[in-house]
């Protein structure tokens, strides 16, 4: 297990590369999720205001 | 002629939204599975006889580089299609691709730098491939900045489309740089004529990772384009109903 983590002495290089990749991938997933939530909230608020404050 | 009708419908944001709703889970699961198998392959392949364990950065760096080029081409082509044929959805694809492409270009440059430090003894060199890839990053950023700098969205889309198309020349430059110039960066081992000069145990995770990242790109692209559709169509009843349905609780809170 320690051999695996050590990566033949290149641990810092290999793991930072994979770590950065993980950050980039997660960022690309989280950004549209947050944007969607924000958008739908805005649109819902605007729609309720237009309808005079009632949603039911 | 039914196929033309379907294709034509796809250009409509509302139909795109409905279709992407069905496709998204498939792409998401396919991405997760191929990614997991690729990473497993990346770490079960034997160490390189010259570079030892550090070569494993290749499984991130190379597919990432391929993605940066692929996404740029998709972005430029869809921007051109939107410009010429005025298809809304292709414009949204171009816009959504820019940030994704920029992030992969950034990842390529950083992982290349991290790999270069132990192997070449330097974080950076102004060699042809590295420099032209850096220019690709500037092109992505320039596209994003230009697109958002106009009050009128259509004008922004047009101007940035021209930039994207002009920048397309950089893609073959990046690809052929290692053959045209004396570079520090090594020549191609995979995307060249003849058999790839890389061991099969290292080749399959590399290729599978490339597939995984393409599936990933499609997944997050669909997610982003769907957001753009909601934004552009926010005045229409179907979007408002969707927003109210997903925010029923929150809106009640605001009333109180």
PDB file of N, CA, C and O in Angstrom, chain A:
ATOM      1  N   UNK A   1       0.843  -1.210   0.000  1.00  0.00           N
ATOM      2  CA  UNK A   1       0.000   0.000   0.000  1.00  0.00           C
ATOM      3  C   UNK A   1       0.874   1.255   0.000  1.00  0.00           C
ATOM      4  O   UNK A   1       0.603   2.199  -0.725  1.00  0.00           O
ATOM      5  N   UNK A   2       1.942   1.227   0.832  1.00  0.00           N
ATOM      6  CA  UNK A   2       2.829   2.401   0.874  1.00  0.00           C
ATOM      7  C   UNK A   2       3.572   2.551  -0.455  1.00  0.00           C
ATOM      8  O   UNK A   2       3.825   3.670  -0.901  1.00  0.00           O
ATOM      9  N   UNK A   3       3.927   1.424  -1.083  1.00  0.00           N
ATOM     10  CA  UNK A   3       4.545   1.506  -2.410  1.00  0.00           C
ATOM     11  C   UNK A   3       3.640   2.263  -3.369  1.00  0.00           C
ATOM     12  O   UNK A   3       4.078   3.112  -4.132  1.00  0.00           O
ATOM     13  N   UNK A   4       2.357   1.933  -3.301  1.00  0.00           N
ATOM     14  CA  UNK A   4       1.368   2.570  -4.172  1.00  0.00           C
ATOM     15  C   UNK A   4       1.324   4.067  -3.915  1.00  0.00           C
ATOM     16  O   UNK A   4       1.352   4.867  -4.846  1.00  0.00           O
ATOM     17  N   UNK A   5       1.280   4.461  -2.626  1.00  0.00           N
ATOM     18  CA  UNK A   5       1.203   5.887  -2.299  1.00  0.00           C
ATOM     19  C   UNK A   5       2.493   6.605  -2.660  1.00  0.00           C
ATOM     20  O   UNK A   5       2.495   7.755  -3.068  1.00  0.00           O
ATOM     21  N   UNK A   6       3.632   5.907  -2.494  1.00  0.00           N
ATOM     22  CA  UNK A   6       4.932   6.518  -2.768  1.00  0.00           C
ATOM     23  C   UNK A   6       5.162   6.772  -4.255  1.00  0.00           C
ATOM     24  O   UNK A   6       5.884   7.691  -4.625  1.00  0.00           O
ATOM     25  N   UNK A   7       4.547   5.934  -5.118  1.00  0.00           N
ATOM     26  CA  UNK A   7       4.747   6.089  -6.566  1.00  0.00           C
ATOM     27  C   UNK A   7       6.219   6.199  -6.929  1.00  0.00           C
ATOM     28  O   UNK A   7       6.621   7.108  -7.667  1.00  0.00           O
ATOM     29  N   UNK A   8       7.040   5.304  -6.379  1.00  0.00           N
ATOM     30  CA  UNK A   8       8.457   5.254  -6.729  1.00  0.00           C
ATOM     31  C   UNK A   8       9.187   6.551  -6.450  1.00  0.00           C
ATOM     32  O   UNK A   8      10.141   6.893  -7.142  1.00  0.00           O
ATOM     33  N   UNK A   9       8.734   7.312  -5.463  1.00  0.00           N
ATOM     34  CA  UNK A   9       9.401   8.572  -5.145  1.00  0.00           C
ATOM     35  C   UNK A   9       8.762   9.773  -5.838  1.00  0.00           C
ATOM     36  O   UNK A   9       9.073  10.922  -5.532  1.00  0.00           O
ATOM     37  N   UNK A  10       7.865   9.488  -6.773  1.00  0.00           N
ATOM     38  CA  UNK A  10       7.240  10.586  -7.510  1.00  0.00           C
ATOM     39  C   UNK A  10       5.879  10.973  -6.946  1.00  0.00           C
ATOM     40  O   UNK A  10       5.070  11.600  -7.628  1.00  0.00           O
ATOM     41  N   UNK A  11       5.631  10.599  -5.696  1.00  0.00           N
ATOM     42  CA  UNK A  11       4.309  10.784  -5.092  1.00  0.00           C
ATOM     43  C   UNK A  11       3.741  12.181  -5.285  1.00  0.00           C
ATOM     44  O   UNK A  11       2.602  12.341  -5.733  1.00  0.00           O
ATOM     45  N   UNK A  12       4.545  13.206  -4.958  1.00  0.00           N
ATOM     46  CA  UNK A  12       4.046  14.581  -5.033  1.00  0.00           C
ATOM     47  C   UNK A  12       3.559  14.906  -6.440  1.00  0.00           C
ATOM     48  O   UNK A  12       2.509  15.514  -6.627  1.00  0.00           O
ATOM     49  N   UNK A  13       4.315  14.454  -7.444  1.00  0.00           N
ATOM     50  CA  UNK A  13       3.972  14.783  -8.820  1.00  0.00           C
ATOM     51  C   UNK A  13       2.743  14.026  -9.290  1.00  0.00           C
ATOM     52  O   UNK A  13       1.813  14.617  -9.846  1.00  0.00           O
ATOM     53  N   UNK A  14       2.733  12.720  -9.078  1.00  0.00           N
ATOM     54  CA  UNK A  14       1.620  11.915  -9.567  1.00  0.00           C
ATOM     55  C   UNK A  14       0.322  12.287  -8.865  1.00  0.00           C
ATOM     56  O   UNK A  14      -0.706  12.512  -9.509  1.00  0.00           O
ATOM     57  N   UNK A  15       0.357  12.373  -7.528  1.00  0.00           N
ATOM     58  CA  UNK A  15      -0.891  12.620  -6.794  1.00  0.00           C
ATOM     59  C   UNK A  15      -1.415  14.031  -6.981  1.00  0.00           C
ATOM     60  O   UNK A  15      -2.629  14.245  -7.007  1.00  0.00           O
ATOM     61  N   UNK A  16      -0.518  15.009  -7.153  1.00  0.00           N
ATOM     62  CA  UNK A  16      -1.028  16.356  -7.419  1.00  0.00           C
ATOM     63  C   UNK A  16      -1.656  16.418  -8.803  1.00  0.00           C
ATOM     64  O   UNK A  16      -2.657  17.117  -9.015  1.00  0.00           O
ATOM     65  N   UNK A  17      -1.115  15.687  -9.767  1.00  0.00           N
ATOM     66  CA  UNK A  17      -1.714  15.656 -11.101  1.00  0.00           C
ATOM     67  C   UNK A  17      -3.110  15.045 -11.049  1.00  0.00           C
ATOM     68  O   UNK A  17      -4.070  15.588 -11.602  1.00  0.00           O
ATOM     69  N   UNK A  18      -3.247  13.891 -10.373  1.00  0.00           N
ATOM     70  CA  UNK A  18      -4.559  13.254 -10.284  1.00  0.00           C
ATOM     71  C   UNK A  18      -5.519  14.076  -9.433  1.00  0.00           C
ATOM     72  O   UNK A  18      -6.712  14.142  -9.709  1.00  0.00           O
ATOM     73  N   UNK A  19      -4.976  14.723  -8.386  1.00  0.00           N
ATOM     74  CA  UNK A  19      -5.800  15.581  -7.546  1.00  0.00           C
ATOM     75  C   UNK A  19      -6.355  16.758  -8.336  1.00  0.00           C
ATOM     76  O   UNK A  19      -7.546  17.089  -8.243  1.00  0.00           O
ATOM     77  N   UNK A  20      -5.501  17.373  -9.142  1.00  0.00           N
ATOM     78  CA  UNK A  20      -5.934  18.484  -9.977  1.00  0.00           C
ATOM     79  C   UNK A  20      -6.998  18.037 -10.972  1.00  0.00           C
ATOM     80  O   UNK A  20      -7.989  18.733 -11.204  1.00  0.00           O
ATOM     81  N   UNK A  21      -6.812  16.851 -11.544  1.00  0.00           N
ATOM     82  CA  UNK A  21      -7.804  16.311 -12.470  1.00  0.00           C
ATOM     83  C   UNK A  21      -9.149  16.152 -11.774  1.00  0.00           C
ATOM     84  O   UNK A  21     -10.202  16.494 -12.329  1.00  0.00           O
ATOM     85  N   UNK A  22      -9.123  15.640 -10.554  1.00  0.00           N
ATOM     86  CA  UNK A  22     -10.361  15.468  -9.791  1.00  0.00           C
ATOM     87  C   UNK A  22     -11.046  16.803  -9.558  1.00  0.00           C
ATOM     88  O   UNK A  22     -12.267  16.934  -9.726  1.00  0.00           O
ATOM     89  N   UNK A  23     -10.258  17.812  -9.201  1.00  0.00           N
ATOM     90  CA  UNK A  23     -10.812  19.143  -8.973  1.00  0.00           C
ATOM     91  C   UNK A  23     -11.468  19.676 -10.247  1.00  0.00           C
ATOM     92  O   UNK A  23     -12.583  20.211 -10.221  1.00  0.00           O
ATOM     93  N   UNK A  24     -10.787  19.525 -11.364  1.00  0.00           N
ATOM     94  CA  UNK A  24     -11.326  20.015 -12.641  1.00  0.00           C
ATOM     95  C   UNK A  24     -12.626  19.291 -12.991  1.00  0.00           C
ATOM     96  O   UNK A  24     -13.620  19.919 -13.383  1.00  0.00           O
ATOM     97  N   UNK A  25     -12.641  17.976 -12.829  1.00  0.00           N
ATOM     98  CA  UNK A  25     -13.855  17.220 -13.157  1.00  0.00           C
ATOM     99  C   UNK A  25     -15.009  17.600 -12.234  1.00  0.00           C
ATOM    100  O   UNK A  25     -16.130  17.850 -12.692  1.00  0.00           O
ATOM    101  N   UNK A  26     -14.732  17.662 -10.934  1.00  0.00           N
ATOM    102  CA  UNK A  26     -15.793  18.031  -9.986  1.00  0.00           C
ATOM    103  C   UNK A  26     -16.303  19.440 -10.261  1.00  0.00           C
ATOM    104  O   UNK A  26     -17.510  19.687 -10.253  1.00  0.00           O
ATOM    105  N   UNK A  27     -15.392  20.356 -10.516  1.00  0.00           N
ATOM    106  CA  UNK A  27     -15.780  21.729 -10.821  1.00  0.00           C
ATOM    107  C   UNK A  27     -16.719  21.801 -12.021  1.00  0.00           C
ATOM    108  O   UNK A  27     -17.721  22.513 -12.011  1.00  0.00           O
ATOM    109  N   UNK A  28     -16.413  21.014 -13.030  1.00  0.00           N
ATOM    110  CA  UNK A  28     -17.234  20.999 -14.234  1.00  0.00           C
ATOM    111  C   UNK A  28     -18.613  20.417 -13.994  1.00  0.00           C
ATOM    112  O   UNK A  28     -19.546  20.681 -14.739  1.00  0.00           O
ATOM    113  N   UNK A  29     -18.758  19.613 -12.967  1.00  0.00           N
ATOM    114  CA  UNK A  29     -20.070  19.045 -12.633  1.00  0.00           C
ATOM    115  C   UNK A  29     -20.839  19.988 -11.713  1.00  0.00           C
ATOM    116  O   UNK A  29     -22.036  20.229 -11.895  1.00  0.00           O
ATOM    117  N   UNK A  30     -20.138  20.546 -10.735  1.00  0.00           N
ATOM    118  CA  UNK A  30     -20.804  21.386  -9.740  1.00  0.00           C
ATOM    119  C   UNK A  30     -21.285  22.703 -10.340  1.00  0.00           C
ATOM    120  O   UNK A  30     -22.381  23.175 -10.021  1.00  0.00           O
ATOM    121  N   UNK A  31     -20.495  23.298 -11.227  1.00  0.00           N
ATOM    122  CA  UNK A  31     -20.870  24.600 -11.790  1.00  0.00           C
ATOM    123  C   UNK A  31     -22.258  24.595 -12.435  1.00  0.00           C
ATOM    124  O   UNK A  31     -23.088  25.438 -12.080  1.00  0.00           O
ATOM    125  N   UNK A  32     -22.565  23.701 -13.350  1.00  0.00           N
ATOM    126  CA  UNK A  32     -23.914  23.723 -13.932  1.00  0.00           C
ATOM    127  C   UNK A  32     -25.012  23.375 -12.929  1.00  0.00           C
ATOM    128  O   UNK A  32     -26.140  23.873 -13.058  1.00  0.00           O
ATOM    129  N   UNK A  33     -24.716  22.542 -11.917  1.00  0.00           N
ATOM    130  CA  UNK A  33     -25.729  22.218 -10.912  1.00  0.00           C
ATOM    131  C   UNK A  33     -26.122  23.472 -10.140  1.00  0.00           C
ATOM    132  O   UNK A  33     -27.303  23.745  -9.922  1.00  0.00           O
ATOM    133  N   UNK A  34     -25.116  24.243  -9.727  1.00  0.00           N
ATOM    134  CA  UNK A  34     -25.399  25.455  -8.972  1.00  0.00           C
ATOM    135  C   UNK A  34     -26.105  26.484  -9.840  1.00  0.00           C
ATOM    136  O   UNK A  34     -27.037  27.167  -9.407  1.00  0.00           O
ATOM    137  N   UNK A  35     -25.665  26.578 -11.094  1.00  0.00           N
ATOM    138  CA  UNK A  35     -26.270  27.544 -11.996  1.00  0.00           C
ATOM    139  C   UNK A  35     -27.746  27.225 -12.211  1.00  0.00           C
ATOM    140  O   UNK A  35     -28.599  28.123 -12.225  1.00  0.00           O
ATOM    141  N   UNK A  36     -28.052  25.958 -12.356  1.00  0.00           N
ATOM    142  CA  UNK A  36     -29.436  25.531 -12.564  1.00  0.00           C
ATOM    143  C   UNK A  36     -30.310  25.902 -11.378  1.00  0.00           C
ATOM    144  O   UNK A  36     -31.401  26.466 -11.540  1.00  0.00           O
ATOM    145  N   UNK A  37     -29.809  25.603 -10.181  1.00  0.00           N
ATOM    146  CA  UNK A  37     -30.575  25.901  -8.987  1.00  0.00           C
ATOM    147  C   UNK A  37     -30.845  27.400  -8.885  1.00  0.00           C
ATOM    148  O   UNK A  37     -31.968  27.849  -8.622  1.00  0.00           O
ATOM    149  N   UNK A  38     -29.804  28.182  -9.119  1.00  0.00           N
ATOM    150  CA  UNK A  38     -29.917  29.639  -9.040  1.00  0.00           C
ATOM    151  C   UNK A  38     -30.928  30.153 -10.063  1.00  0.00           C
ATOM    152  O   UNK A  38     -31.803  30.956  -9.742  1.00  0.00           O
ATOM    153  N   UNK A  39     -30.826  29.685 -11.284  1.00  0.00           N
ATOM    154  CA  UNK A  39     -31.725  30.105 -12.361  1.00  0.00           C
ATOM    155  C   UNK A  39     -33.178  29.808 -12.019  1.00  0.00           C
ATOM    156  O   UNK A  39     -34.047  30.679 -12.132  1.00  0.00           O
ATOM    157  N   UNK A  40     -33.455  28.574 -11.604  1.00  0.00           N
ATOM    158  CA  UNK A  40     -34.840  28.186 -11.335  1.00  0.00           C
ATOM    159  C   UNK A  40     -35.418  28.982 -10.175  1.00  0.00           C
ATOM    160  O   UNK A  40     -36.602  29.326 -10.172  1.00  0.00           O
ATOM    161  N   UNK A  41     -34.557  29.299  -9.201  1.00  0.00           N
ATOM    162  CA  UNK A  41     -35.017  30.113  -8.073  1.00  0.00           C
ATOM    163  C   UNK A  41     -35.423  31.502  -8.559  1.00  0.00           C
ATOM    164  O   UNK A  41     -36.499  32.005  -8.233  1.00  0.00           O
ATOM    165  N   UNK A  42     -34.551  32.115  -9.354  1.00  0.00           N
ATOM    166  CA  UNK A  42     -34.827  33.444  -9.920  1.00  0.00           C
ATOM    167  C   UNK A  42     -36.120  33.456 -10.713  1.00  0.00           C
ATOM    168  O   UNK A  42     -36.961  34.334 -10.545  1.00  0.00           O
ATOM    169  N   UNK A  43     -36.240  32.459 -11.606  1.00  0.00           N
ATOM    170  CA  UNK A  43     -37.399  32.404 -12.486  1.00  0.00           C
ATOM    171  C   UNK A  43     -38.677  32.194 -11.678  1.00  0.00           C
ATOM    172  O   UNK A  43     -39.706  32.823 -11.931  1.00  0.00           O
ATOM    173  N   UNK A  44     -38.611  31.350 -10.656  1.00  0.00           N
ATOM    174  CA  UNK A  44     -39.786  31.096  -9.818  1.00  0.00           C
ATOM    175  C   UNK A  44     -40.211  32.370  -9.095  1.00  0.00           C
ATOM    176  O   UNK A  44     -41.393  32.706  -9.019  1.00  0.00           O
ATOM    177  N   UNK A  45     -39.227  33.099  -8.564  1.00  0.00           N
ATOM    178  CA  UNK A  45     -39.538  34.336  -7.843  1.00  0.00           C
ATOM    179  C   UNK A  45     -40.197  35.346  -8.769  1.00  0.00           C
ATOM    180  O   UNK A  45     -41.189  35.966  -8.417  1.00  0.00           O
ATOM    181  N   UNK A  46     -39.607  35.501  -9.968  1.00  0.00           N
ATOM    182  CA  UNK A  46     -40.159  36.442 -10.939  1.00  0.00           C
ATOM    183  C   UNK A  46     -41.570  36.035 -11.336  1.00  0.00           C
ATOM    184  O   UNK A  46     -42.464  36.869 -11.453  1.00  0.00           O
ATOM    185  N   UNK A  47     -41.778  34.736 -11.515  1.00  0.00           N
ATOM    186  CA  UNK A  47     -43.096  34.245 -11.920  1.00  0.00           C
ATOM    187  C   UNK A  47     -44.128  34.483 -10.826  1.00  0.00           C
ATOM    188  O   UNK A  47     -45.275  34.839 -11.093  1.00  0.00           O
ATOM    189  N   UNK A  48     -43.748  34.281  -9.563  1.00  0.00           N
ATOM    190  CA  UNK A  48     -44.693  34.504  -8.456  1.00  0.00           C
ATOM    191  C   UNK A  48     -45.066  35.967  -8.347  1.00  0.00           C
ATOM    192  O   UNK A  48     -46.207  36.322  -8.090  1.00  0.00           O
ATOM    193  N   UNK A  49     -44.046  36.844  -8.506  1.00  0.00           N
ATOM    194  CA  UNK A  49     -44.321  38.270  -8.429  1.00  0.00           C
ATOM    195  C   UNK A  49     -45.338  38.688  -9.486  1.00  0.00           C
ATOM    196  O   UNK A  49     -46.245  39.457  -9.240  1.00  0.00           O
ATOM    197  N   UNK A  50     -45.144  38.109 -10.693  1.00  0.00           N
ATOM    198  CA  UNK A  50     -46.041  38.447 -11.792  1.00  0.00           C
ATOM    199  C   UNK A  50     -47.468  38.006 -11.487  1.00  0.00           C
ATOM    200  O   UNK A  50     -48.417  38.689 -11.796  1.00  0.00           O
ATOM    201  N   UNK A  51     -47.558  36.792 -10.892  1.00  0.00           N
ATOM    202  CA  UNK A  51     -48.889  36.241 -10.641  1.00  0.00           C
ATOM    203  C   UNK A  51     -49.539  36.895  -9.438  1.00  0.00           C
ATOM    204  O   UNK A  51     -50.657  36.566  -9.068  1.00  0.00           O
ATOM    205  N   UNK A  52     -48.867  37.823  -8.765  1.00  0.00           N
ATOM    206  CA  UNK A  52     -49.458  38.528  -7.643  1.00  0.00           C
ATOM    207  C   UNK A  52     -49.246  37.820  -6.321  1.00  0.00           C
ATOM    208  O   UNK A  52     -50.018  37.975  -5.384  1.00  0.00           O
ATOM    209  N   UNK A  53     -48.192  37.015  -6.251  1.00  0.00           N
ATOM    210  CA  UNK A  53     -47.806  36.446  -4.966  1.00  0.00           C
ATOM    211  C   UNK A  53     -48.465  35.122  -4.631  1.00  0.00           C
ATOM    212  O   UNK A  53     -48.318  34.609  -3.537  1.00  0.00           O
ATOM    213  N   UNK A  54     -49.204  34.549  -5.545  1.00  0.00           N
ATOM    214  CA  UNK A  54     -49.846  33.272  -5.205  1.00  0.00           C
ATOM    215  C   UNK A  54     -49.364  32.158  -6.112  1.00  0.00           C
ATOM    216  O   UNK A  54     -49.274  32.345  -7.317  1.00  0.00           O
ATOM    217  N   UNK A  55     -49.022  31.043  -5.529  1.00  0.00           N
ATOM    218  CA  UNK A  55     -48.613  29.921  -6.372  1.00  0.00           C
ATOM    219  C   UNK A  55     -49.618  28.789  -6.343  1.00  0.00           C
ATOM    220  O   UNK A  55     -49.529  27.837  -7.073  1.00  0.00           O
ATOM    221  N   UNK A  56     -50.620  28.884  -5.492  1.00  0.00           N
ATOM    222  CA  UNK A  56     -51.566  27.746  -5.412  1.00  0.00           C
ATOM    223  C   UNK A  56     -52.912  28.101  -6.015  1.00  0.00           C
ATOM    224  O   UNK A  56     -53.195  29.267  -6.251  1.00  0.00           O
TER     225      UNK A  56
END
